[in-house]
Amino acid sequence: MLRTRFAPSPTGFMHIGNLRSALFGYLLARSSGGTFILRIEDTDQARYTDGAVDKIYETLAAAGIVCDEGPHIGGDFVPYVQSERKEKYLICAKELIDRGKAYYCVCPKAEEGEEIVCDCKNKDISTPEGSFVIRHRVPEGSTTFNDLVFGDITVENSEIEDMVLIKSDGMPTYNFANVVDDHFMEITHITRGSEFLASTPKHKLLYQAFGWDVPIYCHLPLILSPDGGKLSKRKGDAYFDDFVKKGFLPQALVNFIALLGFAPPNNPDNREIFTLDELIKVFDVKGLNKSPATFDLQKLKWMNGEYIKALPMDEFLALSAKHTGKPAVFAAMTKERIHTFDEIPAMLDFVDNLSDYDVSLFENKKNKIDTATAKETLAKLLSVIENLHVQDFTIEKLKQTLSDFATEHSLKTAQVLMPLRVALSGKETSPAGATELLAAFGKDESINRIKTALSKLLCRACSGF
């Protein structure tokens, strides 16, 4: 059975590259009826970040990625954790020493990976004294491995250092623990970023040193920012959680990330919106591209906007309240207009505070409206609105009222609605039309705003402009 894994290190929070590795491993497993495993690789205790493990769980849950395997305690899922398997790695390292495939190194600072000049490799120290590490004894020759995306890659072994397997504190290095765990957890396919291509020959040599089967590698293309560099952590453009806080939907992020370096082979309509279940159905490693993928923020915003539009209104309003706290009646107006939830506050800033807008907003040559005609229309409208009952402030009744007003005064509909909308919003553009704004503000607030507009227009007229 095909078995994949996601093996993050809790040395920071989940960034886009991490999530894509998890997602592609998950898609590969699910599309093949295989198993997807979560393993926490916490061998780097010095860089351990508090809260990082919980954030890994939260991110996977938000993305809809469900892990199949790991120890279970009290019915709750718990992943494999490397630090809890310390003795296993030491036993395996000593096995390599016994086979002549590894050796004790007592050189100072040997575990930092820096180039060292010593003859530990030739001494075959059997009982080291003091501080020591265990290093892999790289054989002569060359190493070739096959990758599902990048094909065959060959590296001369002379270019591969005798990497540290066990550090002086007894903990395994990332590379060694990674290989040992993948073997004993029977991982058949490994999906990870192409930045790990350089370490793959080291891993294959370790598999061969043990006499173990080598898993199938699938390295994913790099993800670049629009300017061709790395995604910026400083700007909040690298971490999944930062995008969610900015108002992006997790399901939109997953959809977008899945298409970074991947195009479904059978997609004649060039479709771009896929649910996670649909991604499982269309996933095929043949659709992976070796060229770097560009993180197009504008495309992500478009995609997120499409997901927002598709939300049921009650779900949209709940999310809007969580992000902005704006009243539902006004937030609902933005559903078809926004790309992210954090756009709502600026779009609805006129709700709480009517800005000191310029009366030139009332001018519209196309509809033959100037400040004088706007003042005249609003003065007449004010009288009509003041005579309405509170229960008349529904969209249906207001539409009829404004339509009757336009007919009675021989005005085009736009000549009524446009100045009224400006009076209510104080903006050149607003997320809804005059009728919707009237209904949302209600009688008293609508009257106050129309009076404010008339005061501005009167001052304009008095000043002689």
Short mmCIF file of C-alpha atoms in Angstrom, two decimals:
data_model
loop_
_atom_site.label_atom_id
_atom_site.label_comp_id
_atom_site.label_asym_id
_atom_site.label_seq_id
_atom_site.Cartn_x
_atom_site.Cartn_y
_atom_site.Cartn_z
CA MET A 1 0.00 0.00 0.00
CA LEU A 2 1.18 3.52 -0.80
CA ARG A 3 2.15 5.41 2.38
CA THR A 4 3.08 9.09 2.58
CA ARG A 5 3.88 11.32 5.50
CA PHE A 6 4.10 14.94 6.57
CA ALA A 7 7.06 15.46 8.87
CA PRO A 8 7.29 19.10 10.01
CA SER A 9 9.83 20.44 12.50
CA PRO A 10 8.30 22.55 15.31
CA THR A 11 10.94 25.26 14.88
CA GLY A 12 8.47 27.82 13.57
CA PHE A 13 4.91 28.17 12.38
CA MET A 14 3.37 26.59 9.28
CA HIS A 15 4.30 28.44 6.11
CA ILE A 16 2.94 27.98 2.63
CA GLY A 17 5.71 25.60 1.58
CA ASN A 18 5.07 23.35 4.60
CA LEU A 19 1.38 23.19 3.88
CA ARG A 20 1.92 22.41 0.20
CA SER A 21 4.19 19.46 1.10
CA ALA A 22 1.51 18.18 3.46
CA LEU A 23 -1.24 18.76 0.91
CA PHE A 24 0.52 16.97 -1.94
CA GLY A 25 1.42 14.03 0.30
CA TYR A 26 -2.22 13.90 1.37
CA LEU A 27 -3.52 14.11 -2.22
CA LEU A 28 -1.11 11.41 -3.38
CA ALA A 29 -2.22 9.08 -0.57
CA ARG A 30 -5.94 9.75 -0.94
CA SER A 31 -5.94 9.52 -4.75
CA SER A 32 -4.24 6.11 -4.51
CA GLY A 33 -6.22 4.68 -1.60
CA GLY A 34 -3.10 4.92 0.57
CA THR A 35 -2.24 6.12 4.08
CA PHE A 36 -1.17 9.60 5.21
CA ILE A 37 0.94 9.87 8.38
CA LEU A 38 1.87 12.85 10.58
CA ARG A 39 5.25 12.81 12.32
CA ILE A 40 6.69 15.64 14.41
CA GLU A 41 10.45 15.89 13.80
CA ASP A 42 11.60 17.67 16.96
CA THR A 43 15.25 16.61 17.06
CA ASP A 44 16.41 20.25 16.92
CA GLN A 45 15.60 21.04 20.54
CA ALA A 46 17.58 24.31 20.50
CA ARG A 47 15.21 25.82 17.91
CA TYR A 48 12.01 24.34 19.32
CA THR A 49 9.20 26.95 19.21
CA ASP A 50 6.51 26.90 21.88
CA GLY A 51 3.07 26.54 20.35
CA ALA A 52 4.40 25.34 16.98
CA VAL A 53 3.06 21.79 17.38
CA ASP A 54 -0.43 23.04 18.25
CA LYS A 55 -0.30 25.35 15.24
CA ILE A 56 0.56 22.38 13.01
CA TYR A 57 -2.56 20.56 14.25
CA GLU A 58 -4.72 23.66 13.82
CA THR A 59 -3.46 24.37 10.31
CA LEU A 60 -4.00 20.83 9.08
CA ALA A 61 -7.50 20.81 10.58
CA ALA A 62 -8.33 24.18 8.98
CA ALA A 63 -7.08 22.88 5.62
CA GLY A 64 -9.20 19.73 5.91
CA ILE A 65 -6.15 17.44 5.86
CA VAL A 66 -6.91 14.37 7.98
CA CYS A 67 -4.06 12.14 9.16
CA ASP A 68 -4.61 8.39 9.23
CA GLU A 69 -1.94 7.08 11.51
CA GLY A 70 -0.10 7.70 14.74
CA PRO A 71 -0.48 6.56 18.35
CA HIS A 72 -3.91 7.20 19.82
CA ILE A 73 -4.42 8.10 23.46
CA GLY A 74 -7.92 8.27 24.90
CA GLY A 75 -9.39 8.39 21.41
CA ASP A 76 -7.49 11.59 20.52
CA PHE A 77 -5.06 11.60 17.61
CA VAL A 78 -1.40 11.96 18.61
CA PRO A 79 1.32 11.92 15.93
CA TYR A 80 4.63 10.15 16.00
CA VAL A 81 7.20 12.32 17.82
CA GLN A 82 10.90 11.78 17.15
CA SER A 83 12.17 12.90 20.55
CA GLU A 84 10.23 10.01 22.08
CA ARG A 85 12.17 7.51 19.92
CA LYS A 86 15.70 8.60 20.86
CA GLU A 87 16.99 5.12 21.76
CA LYS A 88 15.82 3.71 18.43
CA TYR A 89 18.11 6.04 16.49
CA LEU A 90 21.15 5.28 18.65
CA ILE A 91 20.66 1.55 18.15
CA CYS A 92 20.48 2.03 14.38
CA ALA A 93 23.58 4.24 14.35
CA LYS A 94 25.58 1.65 16.30
CA GLU A 95 24.39 -0.98 13.83
CA LEU A 96 26.02 1.05 11.06
CA ILE A 97 29.22 1.27 13.10
CA ASP A 98 29.22 -2.51 13.43
CA ARG A 99 28.81 -2.77 9.66
CA GLY A 100 31.68 -0.36 9.06
CA LYS A 101 29.25 2.17 7.53
CA ALA A 102 29.61 4.76 10.30
CA TYR A 103 32.22 5.83 12.85
CA TYR A 104 32.73 7.74 16.08
CA CYS A 105 34.12 11.26 15.64
CA VAL A 106 35.66 13.03 18.64
CA CYS A 107 36.71 16.21 16.86
CA PRO A 108 35.62 19.49 18.51
CA LYS A 109 32.49 21.08 17.02
CA ALA A 110 32.13 18.14 14.65
CA GLU A 111 28.36 18.16 14.82
CA GLU A 112 28.01 21.68 13.41
CA GLY A 113 28.58 20.22 9.96
CA GLU A 114 31.63 22.36 9.31
CA GLU A 115 34.50 20.92 7.33
CA ILE A 116 36.89 19.20 9.72
CA VAL A 117 40.40 17.89 9.36
CA CYS A 118 40.84 14.66 11.34
CA ASP A 119 41.56 11.00 10.95
CA CYS A 120 38.64 9.68 13.02
CA LYS A 121 37.32 8.00 9.90
CA ASN A 122 40.47 5.93 9.66
CA LYS A 123 40.94 5.20 13.37
CA ASP A 124 37.69 3.28 13.84
CA ILE A 125 37.43 4.28 17.49
CA SER A 126 35.59 1.53 19.31
CA THR A 127 35.15 3.21 22.72
CA PRO A 128 35.12 7.00 22.42
CA GLU A 129 36.05 9.12 25.43
CA GLY A 130 34.45 12.45 26.24
CA SER A 131 32.22 14.21 23.74
CA PHE A 132 31.63 12.50 20.41
CA VAL A 133 29.27 12.28 17.46
CA ILE A 134 28.54 9.43 15.08
CA ARG A 135 29.18 10.09 11.40
CA HIS A 136 28.17 8.24 8.25
CA ARG A 137 31.07 6.79 6.29
CA VAL A 138 30.34 7.87 2.71
CA PRO A 139 31.64 5.29 0.18
CA GLU A 140 33.50 6.12 -3.01
CA GLY A 141 31.73 6.34 -6.35
CA SER A 142 28.55 8.16 -7.27
CA THR A 143 24.90 8.06 -6.25
CA THR A 144 21.92 8.24 -8.61
CA PHE A 145 18.32 8.62 -7.53
CA ASN A 146 15.12 9.01 -9.49
CA ASP A 147 12.57 11.69 -8.74
CA LEU A 148 9.00 11.64 -10.10
CA VAL A 149 9.28 15.31 -11.08
CA PHE A 150 12.98 15.94 -11.81
CA GLY A 151 13.94 12.53 -13.22
CA ASP A 152 17.34 10.88 -12.65
CA ILE A 153 19.90 12.90 -10.70
CA THR A 154 23.50 11.76 -10.17
CA VAL A 155 25.92 13.15 -7.57
CA GLU A 156 29.57 12.24 -7.05
CA ASN A 157 30.01 10.86 -3.54
CA SER A 158 33.18 12.93 -3.16
CA GLU A 159 30.84 15.95 -2.96
CA ILE A 160 28.93 14.45 0.00
CA GLU A 161 30.33 15.00 3.48
CA ASP A 162 30.35 12.34 6.19
CA MET A 163 27.26 13.76 7.81
CA VAL A 164 26.55 13.52 11.52
CA LEU A 165 23.97 10.87 12.45
CA ILE A 166 23.96 11.20 16.26
CA LYS A 167 24.84 14.52 17.90
CA SER A 168 26.89 14.90 21.08
CA ASP A 169 23.71 15.23 23.15
CA GLY A 170 22.57 11.81 21.95
CA MET A 171 19.84 13.21 19.70
CA PRO A 172 19.73 12.18 16.04
CA THR A 173 20.18 14.72 13.28
CA TYR A 174 17.22 15.57 11.09
CA ASN A 175 18.57 13.62 8.13
CA PHE A 176 19.26 10.44 10.08
CA ALA A 177 16.02 10.37 12.05
CA ASN A 178 14.17 11.12 8.85
CA VAL A 179 15.55 8.03 7.10
CA VAL A 180 15.15 5.70 10.08
CA ASP A 181 11.54 6.75 10.69
CA ASP A 182 10.59 6.56 7.04
CA HIS A 183 11.89 2.99 6.92
CA PHE A 184 10.21 1.70 10.05
CA MET A 185 6.97 3.51 9.26
CA GLU A 186 7.09 1.87 5.82
CA ILE A 187 6.85 5.15 3.91
CA THR A 188 6.75 4.40 0.18
CA HIS A 189 6.53 7.92 -1.28
CA ILE A 190 8.07 11.17 -0.03
CA THR A 191 6.70 14.56 -1.14
CA ARG A 192 8.74 17.60 -0.17
CA GLY A 193 10.11 20.85 -1.57
CA SER A 194 12.84 20.79 -4.19
CA GLU A 195 15.18 22.54 -1.72
CA PHE A 196 15.66 19.03 -0.28
CA LEU A 197 17.01 17.62 -3.55
CA ALA A 198 20.57 18.20 -2.33
CA SER A 199 20.08 16.00 0.74
CA THR A 200 18.45 13.12 -1.14
CA PRO A 201 21.74 11.40 -2.16
CA LYS A 202 22.73 11.37 1.53
CA HIS A 203 19.44 9.71 2.37
CA LYS A 204 19.77 7.11 -0.37
CA LEU A 205 23.28 6.22 0.81
CA LEU A 206 21.90 5.63 4.30
CA TYR A 207 19.16 3.37 2.97
CA GLN A 208 21.80 1.40 1.08
CA ALA A 209 24.07 1.24 4.11
CA PHE A 210 21.27 -0.46 6.05
CA GLY A 211 20.21 -2.60 3.10
CA TRP A 212 16.72 -1.03 3.16
CA ASP A 213 14.37 -0.29 0.25
CA VAL A 214 14.62 3.29 -0.99
CA PRO A 215 11.29 5.19 -1.10
CA ILE A 216 10.04 6.99 -4.21
CA TYR A 217 10.82 10.72 -4.17
CA CYS A 218 8.57 13.47 -5.42
CA HIS A 219 10.19 16.89 -5.03
CA LEU A 220 7.90 19.87 -5.53
CA PRO A 221 8.95 23.03 -7.41
CA LEU A 222 10.02 26.11 -5.49
CA ILE A 223 7.45 28.76 -4.62
CA LEU A 224 8.62 32.26 -5.51
CA SER A 225 7.20 35.69 -4.78
CA PRO A 226 6.03 37.76 -7.79
CA ASP A 227 9.45 39.50 -7.89
CA GLY A 228 11.23 36.16 -8.17
CA GLY A 229 12.51 36.02 -4.58
CA LYS A 230 11.42 34.09 -1.54
CA LEU A 231 8.07 34.68 0.09
CA SER A 232 8.46 37.35 2.74
CA LYS A 233 7.87 36.27 6.31
CA ARG A 234 8.32 39.88 7.40
CA LYS A 235 5.41 41.00 5.22
CA GLY A 236 3.22 38.13 6.38
CA ASP A 237 3.26 36.52 2.94
CA ALA A 238 4.69 33.17 4.01
CA TYR A 239 2.58 31.80 6.84
CA PHE A 240 -0.79 30.14 6.38
CA ASP A 241 -2.13 31.64 9.62
CA ASP A 242 -1.24 35.18 8.51
CA PHE A 243 -3.37 34.81 5.40
CA VAL A 244 -6.31 33.51 7.43
CA LYS A 245 -6.01 36.50 9.77
CA LYS A 246 -6.09 38.80 6.73
CA GLY A 247 -9.47 37.38 5.74
CA PHE A 248 -8.59 34.55 3.37
CA LEU A 249 -10.67 31.37 3.62
CA PRO A 250 -8.72 28.17 4.38
CA GLN A 251 -10.47 26.28 1.58
CA ALA A 252 -9.50 28.98 -0.93
CA LEU A 253 -5.89 28.87 0.28
CA VAL A 254 -5.82 25.08 -0.12
CA ASN A 255 -7.23 25.35 -3.64
CA PHE A 256 -4.67 28.01 -4.56
CA ILE A 257 -1.71 26.19 -3.01
CA ALA A 258 -2.67 22.96 -4.77
CA LEU A 259 -2.21 24.72 -8.13
CA LEU A 260 1.27 26.04 -7.31
CA GLY A 261 3.37 23.87 -9.58
CA PHE A 262 0.52 21.53 -10.44
CA ALA A 263 -2.01 21.47 -13.27
CA PRO A 264 -4.59 18.66 -13.48
CA PRO A 265 -3.65 16.63 -16.62
CA ASN A 266 -7.27 16.18 -17.68
CA ASN A 267 -8.71 19.66 -17.40
CA PRO A 268 -9.92 20.75 -20.86
CA ASP A 269 -11.87 23.71 -19.47
CA ASN A 270 -8.83 25.04 -17.55
CA ARG A 271 -10.91 24.94 -14.41
CA GLU A 272 -9.29 26.52 -11.35
CA ILE A 273 -11.84 26.17 -8.54
CA PHE A 274 -11.64 22.77 -6.83
CA THR A 275 -12.84 21.48 -3.50
CA LEU A 276 -10.45 19.26 -1.58
CA ASP A 277 -12.44 16.17 -2.59
CA GLU A 278 -12.27 17.27 -6.22
CA LEU A 279 -8.51 17.80 -5.96
CA ILE A 280 -8.16 14.21 -4.75
CA LYS A 281 -10.01 12.99 -7.83
CA VAL A 282 -7.95 15.01 -10.32
CA PHE A 283 -4.54 14.61 -8.66
CA ASP A 284 -1.86 12.94 -10.76
CA VAL A 285 1.91 13.38 -10.35
CA LYS A 286 2.09 13.78 -14.14
CA GLY A 287 0.62 17.24 -13.60
CA LEU A 288 3.56 18.41 -11.46
CA ASN A 289 5.93 20.93 -13.01
CA LYS A 290 9.64 21.21 -12.22
CA SER A 291 9.72 24.97 -12.92
CA PRO A 292 9.33 27.31 -9.91
CA ALA A 293 5.77 28.39 -9.15
CA THR A 294 4.95 32.05 -8.64
CA PHE A 295 2.80 33.02 -5.68
CA ASP A 296 0.38 35.38 -7.44
CA LEU A 297 -1.37 37.30 -4.67
CA GLN A 298 -3.86 38.88 -7.07
CA LYS A 299 -4.92 35.46 -8.30
CA LEU A 300 -5.30 34.28 -4.71
CA LYS A 301 -7.52 37.29 -3.98
CA TRP A 302 -9.66 36.54 -7.02
CA MET A 303 -10.00 32.91 -5.98
CA ASN A 304 -10.83 33.87 -2.40
CA GLY A 305 -13.49 36.26 -3.69
CA GLU A 306 -15.09 33.42 -5.62
CA TYR A 307 -15.18 31.29 -2.48
CA ILE A 308 -16.70 34.16 -0.49
CA LYS A 309 -19.44 34.63 -3.09
CA ALA A 310 -20.30 30.94 -2.84
CA LEU A 311 -20.71 31.03 0.96
CA PRO A 312 -24.24 30.71 2.38
CA MET A 313 -25.25 34.12 3.73
CA ASP A 314 -25.44 32.99 7.36
CA GLU A 315 -21.91 31.59 7.17
CA PHE A 316 -20.66 34.72 5.45
CA LEU A 317 -22.18 36.95 8.14
CA ALA A 318 -20.69 34.84 10.92
CA LEU A 319 -17.22 35.11 9.38
CA SER A 320 -17.70 38.80 8.68
CA ALA A 321 -18.64 39.46 12.31
CA LYS A 322 -15.56 37.56 13.44
CA HIS A 323 -13.25 39.61 11.21
CA THR A 324 -14.89 43.03 11.35
CA GLY A 325 -17.71 43.24 13.89
CA LYS A 326 -19.83 45.23 11.42
CA PRO A 327 -23.66 44.94 11.61
CA ALA A 328 -25.00 42.10 9.49
CA VAL A 329 -27.33 44.32 7.48
CA PHE A 330 -24.36 46.30 6.17
CA ALA A 331 -21.87 43.41 5.96
CA ALA A 332 -24.27 41.54 3.69
CA MET A 333 -23.88 44.33 1.13
CA THR A 334 -20.19 43.51 0.66
CA LYS A 335 -20.49 39.78 -0.06
CA GLU A 336 -20.35 40.09 -3.86
CA ARG A 337 -17.72 42.82 -3.81
CA ILE A 338 -14.88 41.77 -1.54
CA HIS A 339 -11.88 39.52 -2.12
CA THR A 340 -10.93 39.17 1.55
CA PHE A 341 -12.77 39.87 4.78
CA ASP A 342 -10.29 42.54 5.82
CA GLU A 343 -11.57 44.71 2.94
CA ILE A 344 -14.93 45.13 4.71
CA PRO A 345 -13.97 47.80 7.29
CA ALA A 346 -12.76 50.27 4.64
CA MET A 347 -15.80 49.53 2.49
CA LEU A 348 -18.17 50.21 5.40
CA ASP A 349 -16.28 53.02 7.13
CA PHE A 350 -19.17 55.40 6.37
CA VAL A 351 -21.57 53.37 8.54
CA ASP A 352 -20.16 54.56 11.85
CA ASN A 353 -18.76 57.90 10.73
CA LEU A 354 -19.94 59.98 7.79
CA SER A 355 -16.81 61.61 6.41
CA ASP A 356 -16.52 65.31 5.64
CA TYR A 357 -17.02 64.65 1.94
CA ASP A 358 -16.90 67.22 -0.85
CA VAL A 359 -20.20 68.18 -2.49
CA SER A 360 -18.61 67.69 -5.91
CA LEU A 361 -19.56 64.04 -5.41
CA PHE A 362 -23.14 65.01 -6.26
CA GLU A 363 -22.15 66.16 -9.74
CA ASN A 364 -22.75 63.77 -12.63
CA LYS A 365 -22.70 65.04 -16.20
CA LYS A 366 -24.03 61.82 -17.68
CA ASN A 367 -27.24 62.08 -15.66
CA LYS A 368 -27.34 65.90 -15.86
CA ILE A 369 -26.92 66.36 -12.12
CA ASP A 370 -25.17 69.33 -10.56
CA THR A 371 -25.13 70.56 -6.98
CA ALA A 372 -28.20 72.73 -7.54
CA THR A 373 -30.36 69.93 -8.94
CA ALA A 374 -29.06 67.56 -6.26
CA LYS A 375 -30.08 70.03 -3.54
CA GLU A 376 -33.51 70.47 -5.04
CA THR A 377 -34.10 66.72 -5.37
CA LEU A 378 -32.87 65.93 -1.85
CA ALA A 379 -35.03 68.67 -0.32
CA LYS A 380 -38.13 67.17 -1.92
CA LEU A 381 -37.05 63.63 -0.99
CA LEU A 382 -36.54 64.65 2.63
CA SER A 383 -40.17 65.62 2.92
CA VAL A 384 -41.29 62.30 1.44
CA ILE A 385 -39.03 60.24 3.70
CA GLU A 386 -40.07 62.17 6.80
CA ASN A 387 -43.69 61.21 6.09
CA LEU A 388 -42.91 57.50 5.77
CA HIS A 389 -43.71 55.17 8.64
CA VAL A 390 -40.85 53.19 10.19
CA GLN A 391 -42.42 49.97 8.93
CA ASP A 392 -42.19 51.33 5.39
CA PHE A 393 -38.38 51.06 5.47
CA THR A 394 -38.21 47.80 3.59
CA ILE A 395 -36.45 47.49 0.26
CA GLU A 396 -39.67 46.64 -1.58
CA LYS A 397 -41.66 49.61 -0.26
CA LEU A 398 -38.74 52.01 -0.60
CA LYS A 399 -38.22 51.00 -4.23
CA GLN A 400 -41.82 51.78 -4.98
CA THR A 401 -41.67 55.08 -3.10
CA LEU A 402 -38.57 56.26 -4.95
CA SER A 403 -39.96 55.09 -8.29
CA ASP A 404 -43.21 57.02 -7.68
CA PHE A 405 -41.18 60.08 -6.64
CA ALA A 406 -39.15 59.99 -9.88
CA THR A 407 -42.32 59.67 -11.98
CA GLU A 408 -44.09 62.47 -10.14
CA HIS A 409 -41.19 64.89 -10.64
CA SER A 410 -40.35 63.79 -14.20
CA LEU A 411 -36.89 62.58 -13.16
CA LYS A 412 -34.83 59.67 -14.33
CA THR A 413 -34.34 57.00 -11.69
CA ALA A 414 -30.60 57.75 -11.57
CA GLN A 415 -31.32 61.44 -10.91
CA VAL A 416 -33.04 60.36 -7.70
CA LEU A 417 -30.92 57.46 -6.57
CA MET A 418 -27.47 58.90 -7.23
CA PRO A 419 -27.71 62.02 -5.01
CA LEU A 420 -29.54 60.04 -2.35
CA ARG A 421 -26.81 57.38 -2.29
CA VAL A 422 -24.09 60.03 -1.93
CA ALA A 423 -26.02 61.72 0.86
CA LEU A 424 -26.32 58.44 2.76
CA SER A 425 -22.76 57.21 2.23
CA GLY A 426 -20.65 60.30 1.60
CA LYS A 427 -18.69 58.21 -0.93
CA GLU A 428 -18.23 58.15 -4.68
CA THR A 429 -18.90 54.43 -4.64
CA SER A 430 -20.64 52.35 -2.00
CA PRO A 431 -21.29 48.63 -1.52
CA ALA A 432 -25.02 49.08 -2.08
CA GLY A 433 -27.50 51.39 -3.77
CA ALA A 434 -29.64 54.11 -2.25
CA THR A 435 -32.62 51.84 -1.59
CA GLU A 436 -30.57 49.28 0.32
CA LEU A 437 -28.81 52.01 2.31
CA LEU A 438 -32.13 53.63 3.25
CA ALA A 439 -33.45 50.31 4.52
CA ALA A 440 -30.24 49.57 6.42
CA PHE A 441 -29.95 52.97 8.12
CA GLY A 442 -33.65 53.25 8.93
CA LYS A 443 -35.75 56.40 9.10
CA ASP A 444 -33.97 58.53 11.71
CA GLU A 445 -30.39 58.03 10.51
CA SER A 446 -31.40 58.42 6.86
CA ILE A 447 -33.10 61.76 7.64
CA ASN A 448 -30.03 62.96 9.55
CA ARG A 449 -27.73 62.16 6.67
CA ILE A 450 -29.95 63.81 4.07
CA LYS A 451 -30.09 66.95 6.25
CA THR A 452 -26.28 66.91 6.50
CA ALA A 453 -26.06 66.74 2.71
CA LEU A 454 -28.51 69.63 2.31
CA SER A 455 -26.45 71.73 4.74
CA LYS A 456 -23.33 71.09 2.69
CA LEU A 457 -25.11 71.92 -0.56
CA LEU A 458 -26.64 75.06 0.96
CA CYS A 459 -23.20 76.24 2.08
CA ARG A 460 -21.90 75.61 -1.44
CA ALA A 461 -24.73 77.66 -2.89
CA CYS A 462 -24.24 80.49 -0.39
CA SER A 463 -20.52 80.68 -1.08
CA GLY A 464 -21.24 81.38 -4.73
CA PHE A 465 -19.46 78.35 -6.18
#
